[in-house]
PDB file of C-alpha atoms and ligand atoms in Angstrom:
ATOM      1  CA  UNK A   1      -2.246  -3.573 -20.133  1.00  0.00           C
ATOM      2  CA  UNK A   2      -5.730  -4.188 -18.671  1.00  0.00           C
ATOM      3  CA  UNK A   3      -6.433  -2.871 -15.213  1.00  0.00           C
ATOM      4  CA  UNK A   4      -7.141  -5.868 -12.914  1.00  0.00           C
ATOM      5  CA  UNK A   5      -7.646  -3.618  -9.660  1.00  0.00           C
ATOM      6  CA  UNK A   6      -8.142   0.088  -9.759  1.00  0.00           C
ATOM      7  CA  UNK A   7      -6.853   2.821  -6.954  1.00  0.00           C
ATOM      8  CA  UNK A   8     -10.306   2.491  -5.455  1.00  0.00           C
ATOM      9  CA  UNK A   9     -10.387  -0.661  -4.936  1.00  0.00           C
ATOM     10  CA  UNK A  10      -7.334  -1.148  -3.786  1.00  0.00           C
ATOM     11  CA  UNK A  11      -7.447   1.608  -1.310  1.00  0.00           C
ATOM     12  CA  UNK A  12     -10.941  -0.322   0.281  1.00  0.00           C
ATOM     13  CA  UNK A  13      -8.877  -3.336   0.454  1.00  0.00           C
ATOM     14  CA  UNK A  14      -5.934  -2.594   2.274  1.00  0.00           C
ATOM     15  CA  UNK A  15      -8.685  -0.580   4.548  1.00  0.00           C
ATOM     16  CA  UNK A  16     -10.149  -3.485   5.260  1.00  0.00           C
ATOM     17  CA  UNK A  17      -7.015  -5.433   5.864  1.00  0.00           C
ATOM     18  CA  UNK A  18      -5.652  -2.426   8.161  1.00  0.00           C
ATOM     19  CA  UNK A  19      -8.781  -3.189   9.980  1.00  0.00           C
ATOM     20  CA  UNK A  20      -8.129  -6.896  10.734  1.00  0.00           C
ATOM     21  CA  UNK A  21      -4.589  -6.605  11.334  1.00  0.00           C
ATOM     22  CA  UNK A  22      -5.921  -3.705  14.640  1.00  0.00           C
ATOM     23  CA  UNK A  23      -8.596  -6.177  15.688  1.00  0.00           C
ATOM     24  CA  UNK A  24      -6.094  -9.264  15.527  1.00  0.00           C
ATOM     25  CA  UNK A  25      -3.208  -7.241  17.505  1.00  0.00           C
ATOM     26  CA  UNK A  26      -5.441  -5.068  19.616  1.00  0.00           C
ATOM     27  CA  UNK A  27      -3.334  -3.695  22.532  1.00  0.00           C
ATOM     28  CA  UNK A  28      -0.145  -5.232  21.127  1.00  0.00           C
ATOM     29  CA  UNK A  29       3.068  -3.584  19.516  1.00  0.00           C
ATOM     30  CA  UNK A  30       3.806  -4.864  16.606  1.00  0.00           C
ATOM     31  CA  UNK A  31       7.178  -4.494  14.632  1.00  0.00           C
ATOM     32  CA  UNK A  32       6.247  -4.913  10.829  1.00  0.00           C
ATOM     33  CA  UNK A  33       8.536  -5.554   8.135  1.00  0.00           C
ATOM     34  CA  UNK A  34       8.151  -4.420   4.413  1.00  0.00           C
ATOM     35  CA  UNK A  35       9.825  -7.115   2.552  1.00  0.00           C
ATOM     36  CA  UNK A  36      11.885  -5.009  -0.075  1.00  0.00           C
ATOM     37  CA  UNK A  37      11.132  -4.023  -3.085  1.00  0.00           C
ATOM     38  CA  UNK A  38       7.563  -4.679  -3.865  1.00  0.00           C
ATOM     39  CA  UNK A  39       5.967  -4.226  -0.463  1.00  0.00           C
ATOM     40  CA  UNK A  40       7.240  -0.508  -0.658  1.00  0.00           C
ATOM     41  CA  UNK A  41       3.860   1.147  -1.697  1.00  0.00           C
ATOM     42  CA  UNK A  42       1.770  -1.218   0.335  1.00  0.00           C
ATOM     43  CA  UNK A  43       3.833  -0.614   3.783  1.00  0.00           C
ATOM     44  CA  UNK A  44       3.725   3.013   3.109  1.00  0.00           C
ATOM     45  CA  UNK A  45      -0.605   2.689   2.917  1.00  0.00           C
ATOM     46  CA  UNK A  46      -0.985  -0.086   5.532  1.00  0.00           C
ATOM     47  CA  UNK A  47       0.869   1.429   8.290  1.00  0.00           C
ATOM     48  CA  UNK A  48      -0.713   4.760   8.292  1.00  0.00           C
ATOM     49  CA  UNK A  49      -4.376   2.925   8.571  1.00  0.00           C
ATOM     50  CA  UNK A  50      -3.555   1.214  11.191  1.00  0.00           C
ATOM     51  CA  UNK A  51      -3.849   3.460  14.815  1.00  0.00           C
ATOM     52  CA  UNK A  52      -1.934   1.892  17.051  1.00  0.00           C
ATOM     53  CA  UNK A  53       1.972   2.573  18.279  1.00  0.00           C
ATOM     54  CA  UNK A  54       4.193  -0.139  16.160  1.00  0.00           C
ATOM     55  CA  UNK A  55       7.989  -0.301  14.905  1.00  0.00           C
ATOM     56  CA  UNK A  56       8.741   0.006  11.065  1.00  0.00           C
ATOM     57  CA  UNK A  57      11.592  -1.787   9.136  1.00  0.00           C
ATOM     58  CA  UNK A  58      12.201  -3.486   5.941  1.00  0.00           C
ATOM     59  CA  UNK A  59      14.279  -6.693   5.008  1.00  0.00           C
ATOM     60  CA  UNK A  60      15.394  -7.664   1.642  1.00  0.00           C
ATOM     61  CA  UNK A  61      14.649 -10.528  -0.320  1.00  0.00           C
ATOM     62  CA  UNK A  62      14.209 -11.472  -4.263  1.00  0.00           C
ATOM     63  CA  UNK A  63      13.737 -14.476  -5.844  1.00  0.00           C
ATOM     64  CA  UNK A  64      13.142 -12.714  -9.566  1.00  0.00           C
ATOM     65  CA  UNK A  65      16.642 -12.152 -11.571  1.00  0.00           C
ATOM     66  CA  UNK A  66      16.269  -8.758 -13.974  1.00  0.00           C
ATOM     67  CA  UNK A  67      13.362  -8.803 -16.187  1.00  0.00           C
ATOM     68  CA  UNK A  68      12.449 -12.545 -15.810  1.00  0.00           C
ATOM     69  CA  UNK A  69       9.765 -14.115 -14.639  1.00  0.00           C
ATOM     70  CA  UNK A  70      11.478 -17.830 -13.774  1.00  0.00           C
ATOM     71  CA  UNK A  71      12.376 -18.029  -9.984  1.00  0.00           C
ATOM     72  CA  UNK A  72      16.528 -17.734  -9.340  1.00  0.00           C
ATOM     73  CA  UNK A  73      17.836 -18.042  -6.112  1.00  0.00           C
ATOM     74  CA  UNK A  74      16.611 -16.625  -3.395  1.00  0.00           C
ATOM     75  CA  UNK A  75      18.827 -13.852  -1.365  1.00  0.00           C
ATOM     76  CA  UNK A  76      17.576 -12.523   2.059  1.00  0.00           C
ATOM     77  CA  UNK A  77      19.415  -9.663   3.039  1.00  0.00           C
ATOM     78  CA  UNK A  78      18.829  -8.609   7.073  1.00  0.00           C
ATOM     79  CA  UNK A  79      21.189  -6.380   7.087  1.00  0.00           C
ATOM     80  CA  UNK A  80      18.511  -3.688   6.996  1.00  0.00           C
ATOM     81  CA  UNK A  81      15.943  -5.166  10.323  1.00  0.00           C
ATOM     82  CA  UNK A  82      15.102  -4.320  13.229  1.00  0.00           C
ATOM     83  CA  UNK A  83      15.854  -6.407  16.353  1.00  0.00           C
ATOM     84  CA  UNK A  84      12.421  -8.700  16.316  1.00  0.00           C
ATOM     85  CA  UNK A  85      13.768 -10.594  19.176  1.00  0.00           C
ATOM     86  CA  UNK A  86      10.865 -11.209  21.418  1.00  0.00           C
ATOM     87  CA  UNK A  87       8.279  -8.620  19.161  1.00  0.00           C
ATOM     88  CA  UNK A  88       4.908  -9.507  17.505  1.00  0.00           C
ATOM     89  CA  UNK A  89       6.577  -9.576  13.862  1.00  0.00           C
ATOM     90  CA  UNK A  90       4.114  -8.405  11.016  1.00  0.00           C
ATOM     91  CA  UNK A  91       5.796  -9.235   7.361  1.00  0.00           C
ATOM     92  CA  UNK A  92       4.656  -7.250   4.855  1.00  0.00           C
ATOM     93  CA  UNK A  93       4.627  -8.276   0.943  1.00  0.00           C
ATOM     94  CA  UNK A  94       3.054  -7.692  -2.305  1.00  0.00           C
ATOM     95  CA  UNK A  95       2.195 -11.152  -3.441  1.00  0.00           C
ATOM     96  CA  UNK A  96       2.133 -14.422  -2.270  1.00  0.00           C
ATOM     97  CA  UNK A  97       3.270 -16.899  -5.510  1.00  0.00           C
ATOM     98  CA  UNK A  98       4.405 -20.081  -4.740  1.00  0.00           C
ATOM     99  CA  UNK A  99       4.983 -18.959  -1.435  1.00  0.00           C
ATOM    100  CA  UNK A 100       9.040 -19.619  -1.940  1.00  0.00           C
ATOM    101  CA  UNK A 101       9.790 -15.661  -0.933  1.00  0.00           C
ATOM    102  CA  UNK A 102       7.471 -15.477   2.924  1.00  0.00           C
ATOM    103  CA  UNK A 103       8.064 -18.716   3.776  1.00  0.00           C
ATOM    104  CA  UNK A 104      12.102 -18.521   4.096  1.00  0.00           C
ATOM    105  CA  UNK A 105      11.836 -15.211   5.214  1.00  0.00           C
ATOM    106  CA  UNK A 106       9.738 -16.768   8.114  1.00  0.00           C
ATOM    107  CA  UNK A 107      12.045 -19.164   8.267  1.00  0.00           C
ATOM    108  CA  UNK A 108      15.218 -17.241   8.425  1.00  0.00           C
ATOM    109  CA  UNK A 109      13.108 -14.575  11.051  1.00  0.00           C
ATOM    110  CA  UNK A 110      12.269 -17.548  13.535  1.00  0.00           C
ATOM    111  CA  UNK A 111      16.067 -17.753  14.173  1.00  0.00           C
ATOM    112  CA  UNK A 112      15.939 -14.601  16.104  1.00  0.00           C
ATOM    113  CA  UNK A 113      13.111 -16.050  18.560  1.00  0.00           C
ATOM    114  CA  UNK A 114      10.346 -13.240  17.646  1.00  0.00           C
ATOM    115  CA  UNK A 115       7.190 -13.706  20.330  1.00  0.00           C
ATOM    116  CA  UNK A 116       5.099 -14.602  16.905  1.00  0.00           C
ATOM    117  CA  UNK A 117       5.153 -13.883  13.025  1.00  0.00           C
ATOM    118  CA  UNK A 118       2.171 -13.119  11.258  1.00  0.00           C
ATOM    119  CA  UNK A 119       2.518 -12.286   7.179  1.00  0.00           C
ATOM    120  CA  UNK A 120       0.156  -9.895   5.338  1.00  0.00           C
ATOM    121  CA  UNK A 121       0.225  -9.407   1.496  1.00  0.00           C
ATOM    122  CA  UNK A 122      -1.994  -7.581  -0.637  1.00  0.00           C
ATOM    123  CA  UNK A 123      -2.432 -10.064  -3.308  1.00  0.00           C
ATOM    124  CA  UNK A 124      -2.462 -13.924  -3.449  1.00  0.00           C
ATOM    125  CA  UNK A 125      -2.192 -15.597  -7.122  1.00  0.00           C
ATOM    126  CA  UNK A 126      -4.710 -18.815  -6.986  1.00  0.00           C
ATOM    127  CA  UNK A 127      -3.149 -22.079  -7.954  1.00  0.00           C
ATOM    128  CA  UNK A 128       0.373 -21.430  -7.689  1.00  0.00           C
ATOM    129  CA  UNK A 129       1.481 -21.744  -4.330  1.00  0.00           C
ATOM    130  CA  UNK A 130       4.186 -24.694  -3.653  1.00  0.00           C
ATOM    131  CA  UNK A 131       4.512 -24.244   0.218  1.00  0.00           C
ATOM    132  CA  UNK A 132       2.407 -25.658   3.059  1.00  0.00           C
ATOM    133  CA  UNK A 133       2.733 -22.032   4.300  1.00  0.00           C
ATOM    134  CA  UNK A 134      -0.308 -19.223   4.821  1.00  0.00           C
ATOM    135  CA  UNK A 135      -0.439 -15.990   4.828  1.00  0.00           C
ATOM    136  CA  UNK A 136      -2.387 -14.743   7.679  1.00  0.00           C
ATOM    137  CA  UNK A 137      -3.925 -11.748   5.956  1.00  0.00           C
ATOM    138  CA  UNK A 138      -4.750 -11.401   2.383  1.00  0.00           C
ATOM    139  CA  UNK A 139      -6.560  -8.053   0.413  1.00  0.00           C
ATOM    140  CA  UNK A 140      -6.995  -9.880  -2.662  1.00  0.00           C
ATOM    141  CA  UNK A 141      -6.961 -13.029  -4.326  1.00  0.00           C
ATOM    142  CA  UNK A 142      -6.472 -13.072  -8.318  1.00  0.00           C
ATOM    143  CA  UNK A 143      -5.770 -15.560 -10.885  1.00  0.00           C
ATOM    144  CA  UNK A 144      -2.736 -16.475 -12.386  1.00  0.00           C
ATOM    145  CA  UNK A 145      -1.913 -13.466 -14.467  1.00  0.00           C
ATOM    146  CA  UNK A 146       1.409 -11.703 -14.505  1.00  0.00           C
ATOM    147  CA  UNK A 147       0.594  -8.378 -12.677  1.00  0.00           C
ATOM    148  CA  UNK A 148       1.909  -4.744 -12.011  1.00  0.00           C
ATOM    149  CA  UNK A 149       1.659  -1.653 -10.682  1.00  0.00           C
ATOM    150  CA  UNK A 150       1.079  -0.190  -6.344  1.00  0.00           C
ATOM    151  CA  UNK A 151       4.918  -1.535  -6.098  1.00  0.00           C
ATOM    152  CA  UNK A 152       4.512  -4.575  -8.405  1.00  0.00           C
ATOM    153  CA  UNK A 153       7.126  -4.584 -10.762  1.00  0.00           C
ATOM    154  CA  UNK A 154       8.338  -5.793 -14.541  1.00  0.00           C
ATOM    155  CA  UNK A 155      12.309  -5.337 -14.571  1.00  0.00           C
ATOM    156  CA  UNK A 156      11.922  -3.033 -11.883  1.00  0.00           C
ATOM    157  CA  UNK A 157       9.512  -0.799 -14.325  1.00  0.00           C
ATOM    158  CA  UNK A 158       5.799  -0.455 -13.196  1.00  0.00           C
ATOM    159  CA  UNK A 159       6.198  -0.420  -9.312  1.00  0.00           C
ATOM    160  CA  UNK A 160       4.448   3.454  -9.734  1.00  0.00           C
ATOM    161  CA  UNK A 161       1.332   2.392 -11.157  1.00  0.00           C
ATOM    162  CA  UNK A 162      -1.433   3.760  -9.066  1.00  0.00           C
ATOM    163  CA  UNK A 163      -3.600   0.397  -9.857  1.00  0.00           C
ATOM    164  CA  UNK A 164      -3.207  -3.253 -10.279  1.00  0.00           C
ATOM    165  CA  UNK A 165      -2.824  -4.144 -14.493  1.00  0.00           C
ATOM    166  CA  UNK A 166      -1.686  -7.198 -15.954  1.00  0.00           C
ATOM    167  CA  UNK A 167       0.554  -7.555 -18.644  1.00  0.00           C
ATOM    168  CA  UNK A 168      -0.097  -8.335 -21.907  1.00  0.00           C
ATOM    169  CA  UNK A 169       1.554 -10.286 -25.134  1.00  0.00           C
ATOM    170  CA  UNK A 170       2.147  -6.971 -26.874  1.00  0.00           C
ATOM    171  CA  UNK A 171       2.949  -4.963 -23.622  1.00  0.00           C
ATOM    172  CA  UNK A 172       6.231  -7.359 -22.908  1.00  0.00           C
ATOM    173  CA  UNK A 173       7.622  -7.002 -26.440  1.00  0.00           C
ATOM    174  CA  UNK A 174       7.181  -3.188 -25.783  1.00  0.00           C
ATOM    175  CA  UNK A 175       9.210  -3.532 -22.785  1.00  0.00           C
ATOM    176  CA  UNK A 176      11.902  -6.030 -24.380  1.00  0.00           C
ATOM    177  CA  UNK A 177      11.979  -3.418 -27.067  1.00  0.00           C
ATOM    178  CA  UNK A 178      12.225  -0.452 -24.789  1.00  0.00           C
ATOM    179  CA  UNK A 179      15.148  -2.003 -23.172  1.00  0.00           C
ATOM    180  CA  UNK A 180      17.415  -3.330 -26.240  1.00  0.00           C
ATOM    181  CA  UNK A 181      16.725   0.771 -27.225  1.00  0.00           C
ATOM    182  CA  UNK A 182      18.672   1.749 -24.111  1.00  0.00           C
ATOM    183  CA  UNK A 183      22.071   3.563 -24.819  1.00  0.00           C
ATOM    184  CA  UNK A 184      24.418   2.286 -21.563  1.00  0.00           C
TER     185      UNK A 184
HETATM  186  P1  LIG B   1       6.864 -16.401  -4.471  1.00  0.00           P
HETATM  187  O1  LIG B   1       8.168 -16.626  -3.772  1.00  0.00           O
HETATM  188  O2  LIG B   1       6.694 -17.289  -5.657  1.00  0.00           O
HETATM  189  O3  LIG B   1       5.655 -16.409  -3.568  1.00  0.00           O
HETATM  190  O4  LIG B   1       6.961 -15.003  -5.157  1.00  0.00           O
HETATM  191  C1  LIG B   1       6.928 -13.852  -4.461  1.00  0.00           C
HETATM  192  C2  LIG B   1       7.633 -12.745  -5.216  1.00  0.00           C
HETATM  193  O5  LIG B   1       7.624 -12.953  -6.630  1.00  0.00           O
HETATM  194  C3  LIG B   1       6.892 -11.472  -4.982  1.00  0.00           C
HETATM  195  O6  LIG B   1       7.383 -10.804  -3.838  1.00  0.00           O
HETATM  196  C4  LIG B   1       7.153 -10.726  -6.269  1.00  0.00           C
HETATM  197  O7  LIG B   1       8.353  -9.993  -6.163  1.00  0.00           O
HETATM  198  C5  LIG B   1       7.325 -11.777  -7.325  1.00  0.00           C
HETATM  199  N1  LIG B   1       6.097 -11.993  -8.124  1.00  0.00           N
HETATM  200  C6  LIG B   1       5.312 -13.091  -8.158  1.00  0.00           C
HETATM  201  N2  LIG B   1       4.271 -12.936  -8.995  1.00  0.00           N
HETATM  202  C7  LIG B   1       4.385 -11.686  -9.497  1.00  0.00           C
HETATM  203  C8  LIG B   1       3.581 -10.918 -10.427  1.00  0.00           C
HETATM  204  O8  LIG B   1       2.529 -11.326 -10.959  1.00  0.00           O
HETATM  205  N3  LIG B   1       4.034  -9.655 -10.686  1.00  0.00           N
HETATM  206  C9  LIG B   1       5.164  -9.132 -10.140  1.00  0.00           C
HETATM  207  N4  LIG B   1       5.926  -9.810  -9.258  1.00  0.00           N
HETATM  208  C10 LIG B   1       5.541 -11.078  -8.949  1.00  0.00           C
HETATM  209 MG1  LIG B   2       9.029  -9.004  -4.377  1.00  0.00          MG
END
């Protein structure tokens, strides 16, 4: 694996994305949303840099089947939210692809008439997005590398990494090998 962001760096920029979100929604309450699974370790940093009163929930969504990379269906799950009728809704993710995953979320949220939805993700891949959607806040922009790691995930393996690594050649056949090995 080689490290693309390190815990330092990452920690300055979600800082500095905390930052813009409390200019941009100065005397507001916002209700964010942690889009499940990958935004886990991101929500859990972002909200506690920003100081100002705000609602916390999560909604489910995943467009990646098992270990694969190639985009299945997509499944939103609400279940989970808040009421974001008439809030300032804040989504929360880890990447922003194509741009499939926050723009039906959007989609699906506007049908509950929120006063305004705003996205933040920590990472944006260059030259792979299919949507005419933006996110409105971005930490990092990288290219288009398969990455891990601060809730990115592999099969559902690497979300624990403390920094940003991408995978390698040899580093998926460990993993394919890894998991044939397991006894179920
Ligand atoms: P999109 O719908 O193509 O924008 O993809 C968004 C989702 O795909 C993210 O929330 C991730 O779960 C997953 N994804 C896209 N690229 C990567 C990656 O490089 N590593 C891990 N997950 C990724
Ligand atoms: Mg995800």
């Amino acid at each position: 694996m080689k490290v693309v962001l390190t815990k330092e760096q990452l920690r300055d920029g979600v800082a500095a994305m905390a930052k813009a979100i409390e200019e941009a929604f100065a005397g507001r309450q916002l209700t964010i949303i942690g889009v499940l699974t990958g935004s886990v370790v991101l929500l859990a940093d972002l909200i506690r840099l920003i100081d100002q009163p705000m609602r916390v929930g999560v909604i489910q969504a995943s467009s990646y089947r098992g270990a694969t990379t190639t985009r299945g269906e997509l499944t939103i799950n609400s279940e989970l939210m808040l009421d974001v009728t008439g809030r300032d809704v804040l989504l929360v993710d880890d990447i922003f692809d194509t741009g499939h995953t926050l723009s039906k979320v959007v989609e699906m949220l506007r049908d509950f008439k929120p006063a305004s939805i705003h996205s933040a993700v920590l990472l944006r891949k260059l030259g792979r997005q299919e949507t005419v959607y933006e996110p409105d806040f971005v930490a990092f922009k990288i290219p288009d590398e398969f990455v891990v790691g601060y809730g990115l995930d592999y099969g559902d393996m690497y979300r624990n990494l403390p920094y940003l690594a991408a995978l390698e050649k040899d580093d998926v056949a460990r993993h394919q090998a890894a998991e044939g090995n397991v006894v179920t």
